[in-house]
XYZ file of C-alpha atoms in Angstrom:
717
model
C 17.129 30.412 -45.373
C 13.625 31.064 -44.075
C 12.559 28.443 -41.535
C 9.582 27.984 -39.202
C 8.900 25.209 -36.714
C 5.437 24.138 -35.549
C 6.218 24.744 -31.881
C 2.834 24.318 -30.180
C -0.403 22.776 -31.410
C -3.483 23.282 -29.242
C -6.601 21.255 -29.940
C -10.051 22.658 -29.219
C -11.441 21.768 -25.768
C -7.959 21.196 -24.341
C -7.068 22.070 -20.755
C -6.712 25.721 -21.753
C -10.493 26.053 -21.515
C -10.138 25.710 -17.740
C -7.803 28.717 -17.732
C -10.389 30.714 -19.666
C -13.038 29.871 -17.095
C -10.810 30.879 -14.209
C -9.965 34.154 -15.929
C -13.620 34.885 -16.629
C -13.330 34.967 -20.407
C -15.081 31.697 -21.238
C -18.211 32.188 -23.341
C -20.681 29.299 -23.442
C -23.562 28.735 -25.855
C -22.664 31.660 -28.069
C -20.554 31.615 -31.252
C -17.624 34.028 -30.899
C -16.092 35.154 -34.176
C -13.328 37.674 -33.490
C -11.409 39.837 -31.035
C -9.800 43.249 -30.717
C -7.543 44.217 -27.828
C -7.161 47.655 -26.259
C -7.057 49.460 -22.918
C -10.388 51.264 -23.199
C -10.167 52.921 -19.744
C -6.403 53.671 -19.793
C -5.766 51.847 -16.525
C -2.672 50.086 -17.870
C -4.331 46.707 -18.476
C -5.405 45.413 -21.902
C -9.110 44.697 -22.295
C -10.742 42.414 -24.894
C -13.679 43.149 -27.178
C -15.112 39.863 -28.472
C -17.470 39.803 -31.452
C -20.327 37.305 -31.219
C -23.410 36.124 -33.039
C -25.643 38.016 -30.650
C -24.626 40.537 -28.003
C -20.923 41.367 -28.135
C -18.676 41.150 -25.076
C -16.215 43.634 -23.592
C -13.991 41.909 -21.072
C -12.542 44.477 -18.687
C -9.141 43.477 -17.370
C -9.240 43.580 -13.576
C -5.471 43.687 -13.303
C -5.262 40.448 -11.329
C -5.479 37.919 -14.163
C -9.278 37.976 -14.270
C -11.785 39.750 -16.522
C -15.358 41.029 -16.154
C -17.881 41.493 -18.967
C -18.904 45.167 -18.864
C -20.585 45.436 -22.286
C -24.091 46.019 -20.909
C -23.105 48.647 -18.354
C -21.088 50.566 -20.980
C -23.841 50.646 -23.610
C -22.313 48.082 -25.976
C -25.284 45.686 -25.937
C -27.740 47.853 -27.881
C -28.416 45.427 -30.761
C -27.746 41.702 -31.245
C -26.020 41.166 -34.592
C -23.719 38.711 -36.331
C -20.472 40.516 -35.592
C -17.246 39.314 -37.243
C -14.810 42.220 -36.987
C -13.874 44.962 -34.539
C -11.097 47.457 -34.001
C -9.991 49.869 -31.296
C -8.710 53.371 -32.040
C -8.980 56.963 -30.878
C -11.168 58.117 -33.758
C -12.100 61.461 -32.136
C -8.636 62.293 -30.763
C -9.675 62.697 -27.112
C -7.117 60.301 -25.632
C -9.274 57.206 -25.124
C -10.195 54.281 -27.359
C -13.356 54.006 -29.429
C -14.653 50.827 -31.109
C -15.757 50.136 -34.695
C -17.711 46.895 -35.210
C -18.414 45.153 -38.519
C -21.298 42.736 -39.136
C -22.100 40.072 -41.704
C -25.563 40.232 -43.238
C -26.376 36.844 -44.764
C -28.802 36.084 -41.929
C -30.750 39.307 -42.596
C -34.426 38.322 -42.676
C -36.327 41.357 -41.406
C -37.376 44.380 -43.399
C -35.072 46.790 -41.564
C -31.524 46.533 -42.960
C -30.170 48.921 -40.313
C -30.464 46.075 -37.812
C -27.296 44.654 -39.389
C -25.443 47.914 -40.103
C -21.901 48.469 -38.835
C -21.518 50.341 -35.532
C -19.142 53.047 -34.319
C -19.037 53.366 -30.524
C -17.501 56.553 -29.097
C -15.909 56.346 -25.670
C -16.970 59.394 -23.668
C -14.341 58.788 -20.995
C -16.774 58.134 -18.163
C -17.469 54.439 -18.659
C -20.110 54.961 -21.373
C -20.002 54.330 -25.156
C -22.376 56.031 -27.611
C -23.158 54.508 -31.021
C -22.858 57.332 -33.584
C -22.537 55.230 -36.742
C -25.817 56.366 -38.296
C -25.285 60.001 -37.329
C -21.758 59.977 -38.790
C -22.758 58.103 -41.944
C -20.517 55.069 -41.373
C -23.332 52.589 -40.653
C -22.766 50.670 -43.864
C -24.626 47.438 -44.525
C -22.692 44.522 -45.919
C -20.805 41.333 -45.205
C -17.933 42.929 -43.292
C -14.983 40.697 -42.374
C -12.328 43.311 -41.478
C -12.758 46.865 -40.231
C -9.478 48.448 -39.047
C -8.987 52.053 -37.994
C -5.986 53.305 -39.978
C -4.551 56.639 -41.145
C -4.336 56.012 -44.901
C -3.590 59.645 -45.874
C -1.169 60.547 -43.049
C -3.208 63.547 -41.903
C -2.722 62.578 -38.237
C -6.177 61.112 -37.585
C -7.620 57.621 -37.976
C -9.866 56.701 -40.877
C -12.187 53.698 -41.275
C -11.339 50.936 -43.753
C -14.089 48.367 -44.413
C -13.291 45.035 -46.101
C -16.448 43.306 -47.347
C -17.165 39.784 -48.501
C -19.342 39.339 -51.590
C -23.044 39.541 -50.787
C -25.968 40.463 -53.034
C -29.541 40.520 -51.802
C -32.859 42.030 -52.878
C -34.500 43.076 -49.631
C -38.232 43.114 -49.061
C -37.998 46.882 -48.762
C -36.998 47.051 -52.418
C -33.356 47.828 -51.609
C -30.753 45.974 -53.642
C -27.645 45.324 -51.532
C -24.248 44.621 -53.079
C -21.497 44.580 -50.457
C -18.597 43.313 -52.561
C -17.086 46.800 -52.950
C -14.493 47.909 -50.366
C -15.290 51.043 -48.373
C -13.121 53.782 -46.912
C -14.319 56.644 -44.734
C -11.926 59.576 -44.470
C -11.933 61.263 -41.077
C -12.361 65.019 -41.629
C -12.314 65.956 -37.956
C -15.005 67.697 -35.920
C -17.650 70.155 -37.103
C -18.752 73.307 -35.252
C -20.999 71.153 -33.065
C -18.066 68.916 -32.098
C -19.432 66.044 -34.179
C -17.255 63.775 -36.309
C -17.323 64.257 -40.064
C -16.578 61.381 -42.449
C -16.315 61.395 -46.234
C -16.767 58.259 -48.331
C -13.431 58.106 -50.144
C -12.836 54.574 -51.446
C -13.186 55.483 -55.128
C -10.927 58.532 -54.861
C -8.298 56.497 -52.992
C -8.420 53.601 -55.450
C -9.715 51.137 -52.855
C -13.178 50.423 -54.266
C -12.436 47.139 -56.031
C -15.146 44.473 -56.138
C -13.668 41.566 -54.232
C -14.635 38.877 -51.770
C -12.575 40.446 -49.017
C -11.812 38.413 -45.903
C -8.903 40.059 -44.102
C -6.344 42.863 -44.253
C -2.641 43.302 -43.477
C -1.198 46.762 -42.792
C 2.424 47.904 -43.168
C 4.923 49.686 -45.425
C 5.891 46.767 -47.650
C 7.964 48.826 -50.130
C 9.776 51.014 -47.556
C 8.729 54.318 -49.084
C 7.467 55.822 -45.818
C 3.694 55.348 -46.173
C 1.107 52.745 -45.179
C 0.119 50.024 -47.659
C -2.563 47.304 -47.477
C -2.975 43.698 -48.519
C -6.505 42.302 -48.740
C -7.027 38.536 -48.626
C -9.811 37.048 -50.723
C -10.711 34.098 -52.923
C -7.737 33.125 -55.109
C -5.304 36.008 -55.684
C -4.961 38.572 -52.914
C -4.900 42.314 -53.591
C -1.828 44.426 -52.741
C -2.511 48.184 -52.586
C 0.548 50.467 -52.670
C 0.193 54.002 -51.291
C 1.723 56.733 -53.456
C 2.348 58.926 -50.363
C -0.783 61.019 -50.972
C -3.431 58.514 -49.877
C -4.052 57.235 -53.391
C -3.393 53.541 -54.004
C -2.327 51.443 -56.963
C -3.435 47.832 -56.567
C -2.104 44.630 -58.077
C -2.804 40.943 -57.451
C -0.573 38.660 -55.425
C -0.993 35.263 -57.126
C -2.384 32.347 -55.161
C -3.154 28.766 -56.099
C -6.535 28.123 -57.700
C -9.353 27.693 -55.242
C -7.532 29.116 -52.228
C -9.723 31.304 -50.024
C -7.651 33.689 -47.953
C -8.654 34.869 -44.465
C -6.243 36.188 -41.858
C -3.194 37.966 -43.328
C -0.118 39.586 -41.802
C 2.994 41.396 -42.969
C 6.023 39.939 -41.152
C 9.747 40.572 -41.641
C 10.862 36.969 -41.254
C 14.612 37.451 -41.862
C 14.946 41.025 -40.487
C 16.184 42.352 -43.839
C 14.001 45.448 -43.443
C 11.286 44.351 -45.890
C 8.079 42.729 -44.624
C 7.081 39.375 -46.097
C 3.459 38.231 -46.405
C 1.610 35.322 -44.769
C -2.051 34.424 -45.075
C -4.309 31.653 -43.803
C -6.533 29.761 -46.246
C -9.755 27.829 -45.634
C -12.695 26.763 -47.769
C -15.040 27.229 -44.817
C -15.539 29.822 -42.091
C -17.940 27.783 -39.985
C -16.814 25.185 -37.449
C -20.027 23.289 -38.173
C -18.905 22.846 -41.783
C -15.388 21.499 -41.351
C -14.576 18.670 -43.699
C -11.600 17.627 -45.752
C -12.474 20.251 -48.344
C -12.053 23.040 -45.759
C -8.385 22.295 -45.138
C -6.234 24.318 -47.499
C -2.518 25.043 -47.404
C -1.719 28.457 -45.989
C 0.413 30.827 -48.107
C 3.709 32.677 -47.691
C 5.394 35.169 -50.043
C 8.948 36.464 -49.650
C 9.601 40.166 -50.196
C 12.654 41.019 -52.285
C 13.173 44.747 -51.718
C 9.556 45.708 -52.324
C 8.634 42.972 -54.796
C 6.822 39.860 -53.616
C 7.889 36.523 -55.048
C 5.445 35.047 -57.520
C 5.871 31.618 -55.953
C 4.089 30.640 -52.751
C 6.844 29.151 -50.543
C 4.811 28.268 -47.434
C 5.603 24.551 -47.644
C 9.338 25.125 -48.163
C 9.668 27.342 -45.058
C 7.468 25.226 -42.781
C 4.284 27.335 -42.894
C 2.041 25.202 -45.124
C -0.165 24.064 -42.246
C -3.477 22.395 -43.101
C -5.499 23.770 -40.214
C -7.989 25.839 -42.219
C -6.451 29.101 -41.056
C -8.884 31.913 -40.248
C -7.313 34.085 -37.547
C -3.634 34.965 -38.039
C -1.490 37.163 -35.780
C 2.198 37.904 -35.154
C 4.202 38.271 -31.947
C 7.745 37.657 -30.765
C 6.641 35.113 -28.168
C 10.179 33.948 -27.278
C 11.832 37.391 -27.364
C 14.675 36.220 -29.604
C 14.626 39.184 -31.977
C 12.281 37.842 -34.647
C 8.542 37.477 -35.183
C 6.526 34.294 -34.777
C 3.069 33.442 -36.159
C -0.118 32.183 -34.490
C -2.839 30.628 -36.658
C -6.345 29.833 -35.406
C -8.109 27.245 -37.546
C -11.800 27.026 -38.310
C -11.891 23.726 -36.386
C -10.518 25.411 -33.250
C -6.938 24.173 -33.620
C -4.299 26.771 -32.742
C -0.828 26.495 -34.315
C 2.140 28.510 -33.050
C 4.923 28.687 -35.624
C 8.298 29.591 -34.113
C 10.582 31.554 -36.419
C 13.886 29.649 -36.598
C 15.334 31.583 -39.542
C 19.119 31.901 -39.260
C 20.302 35.391 -40.171
C 23.010 37.906 -39.335
C 20.503 40.753 -39.682
C 19.471 42.924 -36.747
C 16.065 44.055 -35.506
C 14.438 46.720 -33.402
C 11.367 46.297 -31.200
C 9.389 49.285 -29.923
C 6.768 49.197 -27.164
C 4.870 52.466 -26.769
C 3.419 53.810 -23.525
C 1.033 56.677 -24.027
C 0.408 59.451 -21.505
C -1.638 62.073 -23.342
C -2.503 59.360 -25.890
C -4.064 55.982 -25.133
C -1.782 53.692 -23.146
C -0.749 51.397 -26.011
C -0.276 54.203 -28.507
C -2.845 52.607 -30.816
C -3.010 54.700 -33.973
C 0.574 55.935 -33.655
C 2.963 55.878 -36.601
C 6.589 54.887 -36.036
C 9.076 56.080 -38.664
C 12.480 54.388 -38.595
C 15.650 55.404 -40.454
C 18.621 53.039 -40.482
C 21.950 53.745 -42.123
C 23.175 57.105 -43.349
C 23.459 59.090 -46.558
C 22.677 57.317 -49.811
C 22.592 53.986 -47.974
C 19.881 55.103 -45.539
C 16.606 53.156 -45.458
C 13.291 54.557 -44.201
C 10.121 52.715 -43.294
C 6.979 53.222 -41.210
C 4.786 51.038 -39.032
C 1.299 51.793 -37.705
C 0.096 50.497 -34.331
C -3.281 48.856 -34.938
C -5.762 47.013 -32.715
C -7.924 44.682 -34.780
C -6.779 43.677 -38.277
C -5.899 40.509 -40.213
C -9.166 38.532 -39.892
C -10.795 38.766 -36.469
C -7.340 38.996 -34.859
C -4.988 41.294 -32.965
C -1.217 41.421 -33.487
C 1.252 42.118 -30.689
C 1.538 45.774 -29.703
C 5.338 45.488 -29.754
C 6.272 46.929 -33.144
C 9.013 44.991 -34.938
C 11.360 46.522 -37.534
C 14.119 44.605 -39.298
C 17.304 46.656 -39.775
C 19.273 44.425 -42.135
C 23.007 44.545 -41.463
C 22.795 47.890 -39.628
C 23.279 47.503 -35.881
C 21.085 50.429 -34.817
C 18.415 52.862 -36.014
C 19.889 56.289 -36.690
C 16.487 57.919 -36.144
C 13.126 56.828 -34.718
C 10.215 59.262 -34.959
C 6.937 58.488 -33.178
C 3.827 60.389 -34.254
C 1.475 59.903 -31.300
C -2.346 60.102 -31.596
C -2.229 63.200 -29.354
C -0.261 65.066 -32.034
C 3.015 64.808 -30.164
C 6.013 63.971 -32.342
C 8.860 62.334 -30.449
C 12.281 61.825 -32.054
C 15.053 59.560 -30.829
C 18.455 59.132 -32.439
C 20.942 56.253 -32.476
C 18.431 53.764 -31.061
C 19.946 50.385 -30.183
C 18.594 47.063 -31.359
C 16.402 44.903 -29.160
C 13.393 46.054 -27.157
C 12.989 49.795 -26.647
C 10.155 51.113 -24.469
C 9.185 54.645 -25.468
C 6.996 56.670 -23.107
C 5.141 59.614 -24.603
C 6.907 62.832 -23.653
C 5.876 65.991 -25.431
C 7.791 68.494 -23.409
C 10.000 70.438 -25.812
C 13.032 68.205 -26.235
C 14.385 68.624 -29.733
C 17.890 67.667 -30.768
C 20.616 68.964 -33.062
C 22.640 66.246 -34.773
C 25.536 66.272 -37.188
C 28.680 64.408 -38.203
C 32.394 65.213 -38.364
C 34.465 63.369 -40.966
C 38.117 63.001 -41.947
C 38.936 61.497 -45.337
C 35.282 60.459 -45.610
C 35.281 58.503 -42.343
C 33.631 59.488 -39.084
C 36.006 61.149 -36.621
C 35.480 60.169 -32.981
C 36.226 62.306 -29.934
C 35.526 65.721 -31.474
C 34.150 68.213 -28.964
C 30.940 69.996 -29.975
C 28.931 72.481 -27.941
C 26.286 75.197 -28.079
C 27.886 78.590 -27.470
C 24.644 79.877 -25.915
C 24.720 77.203 -23.178
C 28.237 75.841 -23.087
C 28.108 74.347 -19.594
C 24.989 72.251 -20.160
C 25.028 71.537 -23.885
C 28.236 69.854 -24.991
C 29.242 66.411 -26.210
C 31.831 64.349 -28.088
C 31.339 62.634 -31.424
C 30.933 58.858 -31.300
C 32.812 56.224 -33.293
C 30.827 57.177 -36.415
C 31.663 60.872 -35.986
C 28.056 61.628 -34.994
C 27.116 64.121 -32.293
C 23.744 64.743 -30.652
C 22.928 67.862 -28.609
C 19.659 67.520 -26.709
C 17.114 69.535 -24.756
C 16.013 72.275 -27.171
C 12.636 74.013 -26.951
C 10.411 74.640 -29.985
C 11.673 78.177 -30.812
C 15.095 78.052 -29.169
C 18.153 79.443 -30.958
C 21.463 77.598 -31.137
C 25.052 78.412 -32.101
C 26.803 75.103 -32.641
C 30.577 75.176 -32.289
C 32.703 72.320 -33.627
C 36.012 72.587 -31.794
C 37.823 69.702 -33.462
C 40.299 67.712 -31.393
C 44.047 67.689 -30.855
C 45.812 67.553 -34.208
C 42.760 68.536 -36.287
C 41.129 71.687 -37.538
C 37.568 71.874 -38.813
C 37.918 73.231 -42.319
C 34.207 73.482 -43.182
C 31.369 74.968 -41.134
C 32.971 75.107 -37.685
C 30.130 77.402 -36.561
C 26.425 76.785 -37.265
C 23.757 79.349 -36.316
C 20.198 78.027 -35.952
C 17.741 80.953 -35.592
C 14.889 78.693 -34.376
C 14.276 74.989 -33.891
C 10.852 75.503 -35.533
C 9.369 72.786 -33.297
C 11.464 70.024 -34.861
C 14.872 68.407 -34.726
C 17.733 69.841 -36.785
C 20.153 67.702 -38.794
C 23.276 69.589 -39.904
C 25.397 68.849 -42.937
C 28.688 67.047 -42.320
C 31.681 69.089 -41.165
C 35.106 68.134 -42.527
C 38.140 67.910 -40.250
C 41.667 68.243 -41.630
C 44.849 66.970 -40.005
C 47.178 69.781 -38.927
C 50.798 70.089 -40.021
C 53.502 68.699 -37.717
C 51.362 65.711 -36.731
C 51.480 61.950 -37.083
C 48.266 59.957 -37.334
C 47.608 56.247 -37.465
C 45.522 53.447 -36.052
C 45.989 50.475 -33.779
C 44.056 47.485 -35.057
C 43.515 43.877 -34.122
C 44.372 41.155 -36.611
C 40.715 41.239 -37.709
C 41.148 44.871 -38.772
C 38.921 46.285 -36.022
C 40.246 49.374 -34.233
C 41.337 48.872 -30.626
C 40.551 51.649 -28.145
C 42.456 52.770 -25.037
C 45.926 51.910 -26.376
C 48.658 54.350 -25.340
C 50.926 55.574 -28.170
C 53.934 57.887 -27.750
C 57.199 59.251 -29.086
C 59.965 57.636 -27.049
C 62.087 60.792 -27.271
C 59.387 62.950 -25.635
C 57.689 60.373 -23.401
C 55.564 60.779 -21.264
C 54.356 64.220 -22.423
C 53.681 62.926 -25.940
C 51.554 59.944 -24.832
C 48.023 59.807 -26.264
C 45.258 57.177 -26.159
C 43.501 55.662 -29.169
C 39.827 56.492 -29.688
C 36.886 54.162 -30.337
C 38.140 53.512 -33.879
C 41.671 52.803 -32.701
C 42.977 56.121 -34.106
C 45.685 58.259 -32.488
C 47.307 61.613 -33.301
C 50.714 62.851 -32.075
C 51.056 66.634 -32.255
C 53.692 69.381 -31.998
C 56.356 67.552 -33.951
C 58.889 69.926 -35.468
C 60.830 69.638 -38.703
C 63.856 67.408 -38.200
C 62.723 65.962 -34.871
C 63.458 62.291 -34.343
C 60.272 60.328 -33.688
C 60.414 56.795 -32.353
C 56.878 55.446 -32.062
C 55.870 52.940 -29.476
C 52.706 51.920 -27.708
C 51.175 49.578 -25.195
C 48.056 48.306 -23.559
C 48.227 46.011 -20.564
C 48.265 42.388 -21.678
C 48.851 43.187 -25.378
C 51.767 43.382 -27.827
C 52.085 45.942 -30.664
C 53.993 45.763 -33.950
C 54.184 48.679 -36.405
C 52.887 47.637 -39.817
C 55.579 49.446 -41.820
C 58.417 48.046 -39.709
C 59.897 51.582 -39.360
C 59.579 52.892 -35.819
C 61.853 55.943 -36.366
C 60.485 58.778 -38.526
C 61.947 62.146 -39.483
C 59.042 64.571 -40.145
C 59.361 67.427 -42.624
C 56.773 69.821 -41.224
C 53.720 68.179 -42.829
C 51.095 65.790 -41.556
C 52.007 62.125 -41.763
C 49.098 59.693 -41.918
C 48.517 55.927 -41.857
C 51.284 55.028 -39.424
C 49.476 51.934 -38.225
C 50.079 49.190 -35.664
C 48.729 45.663 -35.263
C 48.045 44.597 -31.687
C 47.517 41.101 -30.270
C 46.813 39.622 -26.869
C 49.856 38.323 -25.027
C 50.182 34.813 -23.693
C 48.566 34.038 -20.340
C 45.693 36.502 -20.779
C 41.922 36.331 -20.942
C 40.206 38.847 -23.209
C 36.978 39.393 -25.093
C 33.994 41.679 -25.505
C 30.829 42.492 -23.606
C 28.395 43.637 -26.293
C 24.715 43.637 -27.163
C 23.461 41.079 -29.679
C 24.004 43.660 -32.420
C 27.629 44.253 -31.393
C 27.310 47.527 -29.467
C 29.970 47.585 -26.757
C 29.072 47.948 -23.076
C 31.501 50.568 -21.781
C 32.989 50.803 -18.247
C 31.693 47.427 -17.096
C 33.926 45.608 -14.631
C 34.927 41.968 -15.061
C 37.253 39.751 -13.043
C 38.474 36.257 -12.258
C 36.659 35.161 -9.114
C 39.677 33.136 -7.953
C 42.048 36.127 -8.024
C 39.616 38.915 -7.116
C 40.142 41.829 -6.491
C 43.594 41.934 -8.119
C 42.152 40.779 -11.470
C 39.451 43.477 -11.797
C 39.534 45.286 -15.154
C 37.047 47.550 -16.943
C 35.746 47.357 -20.506
C 36.645 50.139 -22.924
C 34.278 52.093 -25.154
C 33.981 49.117 -27.512
C 33.206 46.707 -24.684
C 36.670 45.100 -24.867
C 38.503 43.809 -21.778
C 41.779 42.014 -21.145
C 42.986 40.414 -17.897
C 46.759 39.787 -17.788
C 48.914 37.379 -15.775
C 46.570 34.401 -15.766
C 48.120 31.264 -14.265
C 48.670 28.125 -16.355
C 46.605 24.972 -15.734
C 44.431 26.825 -13.250
C 40.682 27.116 -12.981
C 39.333 30.477 -14.147
C 35.881 31.892 -13.362
C 35.185 35.102 -15.285
C 32.373 37.157 -13.729
C 31.064 40.426 -15.270
C 29.566 42.923 -12.847
C 25.822 43.515 -12.956
C 24.560 46.360 -15.146
C 21.497 48.540 -14.381
C 20.145 48.311 -17.942
C 21.376 44.930 -19.209
C 21.396 41.288 -18.196
C 24.872 39.985 -19.068
C 25.284 36.313 -19.931
C 26.788 34.026 -19.120
C 26.669 35.068 -15.476
C 29.910 33.203 -14.955
C 32.284 31.617 -17.510
C 34.466 28.850 -16.080
C 37.391 27.152 -17.821
C 40.902 25.804 -17.263
C 43.586 27.910 -18.948
C 46.059 25.953 -21.047
C 49.785 26.757 -20.641
C 50.719 29.981 -22.425
C 47.246 30.422 -23.910
C 45.614 33.751 -24.756
C 41.997 32.892 -23.956
C 39.071 34.672 -25.674
C 35.690 34.754 -23.930
C 32.794 36.993 -24.990
C 29.634 38.011 -23.135
C 26.232 39.167 -24.434
C 24.207 41.983 -22.864
C 20.424 41.838 -23.244
C 18.216 44.868 -22.361
C 16.230 44.352 -19.157
């Protein structure tokens, strides 16, 4: 069930204004209408571009909690206009951020319409911006309310999307101005004189509808791997679906009669992998014209696998605030794995809605750090694949600075993964042209620093009876010593460190008791500057073997359990893998086999009840055991929130340390035996370099004969 809670409500002229003054970002006697955030000088600190009625402001972040207005010294004070919208982006691909500014023209009274035209400021990298809008042909004149830089056609450069309000005026110059049509300028790169070339492309892209546009949301709402748009306006909004070629098919998203939409965001509320839609509504955009008529219920639409619900459910989920919502932005302010919403009302009220939706779904957060690209990776595309095979899901997010209506979302990109506990593949297309691929990315916050040294990977999967086979050794015959690995619990292997044109000869060695019956050798003549994903290899159980699994009562496999044939112990002893599987080998026809097994603090019972087997020279499978914790033990798991085990982490009872020290297995499981009855226990996990493990200490009194279960959660630091 979707649920939001109004967590904080800030009234205009509250004590926060004192903080603004101390930080140097308080603007007096000038109406400020919007903001875009970006690190224009790549010094590692986010700066703020504020749009005003008059000269705009660029607040440079001094890195000490204070800001300085540098607009005049950087050439951003050339003309005073009524500016509503702005966006940051590296439009010329030189590694620093440029600024596109949109203006609203209702107050146009002079005979020169260019005095209200939109502006494109190019950052020359030496603390100067040059306005090239007229030269580049993007100095459109209209009532612009949103102006994001976005790569609509996936050609690896940013384009200019202009969302205009309705405005029609016969100027004294004889020019008739109608700004209700949306505009799109395709970036065609640099000409021979190193000047930017833009092509007006709204009609060709299907984005030239006549609307009263107020705001825009950007994401991949239908999970088909391309960027889509939602435009807020009077009454029904407009949803534009990309067909993967930069051509859009648009359809209305119904709204209640009379609603005027402003700020809009895509947000995956329940982490099911599909972004939902929220928009603010207000009958007025001017604080001087706030009356009861201005306050309209905001809107929320749930996304059911690429189809938005026809019913507006804002009230039901706790988002139907009557604060005349203009600015809307998303951020995970409490770092609990979901996204929250901030709404700025026309009357100055700020509402923070905390997402309290209860769900078993997982999520992934990605924070980019550019090196060759701008520091925040603004303009980057992040492609995420979760799941495998026919069940795999693919989506894309674009890092923007300046969208919605006069707002800026968090730069931490959020992707819901549904029931999948990790992303099998994350591909970052940086503004510099670098493409960076990561595999098996864990849930939670992942910081990705741009690294374009050749570092491609070869991945594949080994299966037995359709299931992943853990512990299979795989290596590259050309570099055996440095390039080898074992398959994980899903049977997946990853070999890393390949250059763009490097050759590889992948050898799948199998493991004791198995042979690889399909594609044990894979020759790759060249990486071709990309990662290589191999088809699955199939492993077959050898003759004269016995295979089974050791499982807990829940059915989960238990690792690190020793299993053996009593008649040939200890030479026949093997240990279960991450899935709880074991294989006994070299069993001859007619041999007596008496299976047994143990793990400290646990008891095993064979499921079939028959411990003694007489093999006949073939492979015997599914000889399974059930294992339980013995009395007077303490056991449990140390895992991430998504259930990924923390391997080789020590844990102990503080009152019996060091005798009670044990180490977690590959699944994060631990068990401490010989715990005293009616005694105080204090379980303490050791610190981990990458995770904060909670609770720090777990204290309890053990009941007589009890098998205590106590779990711990590891959160990335």
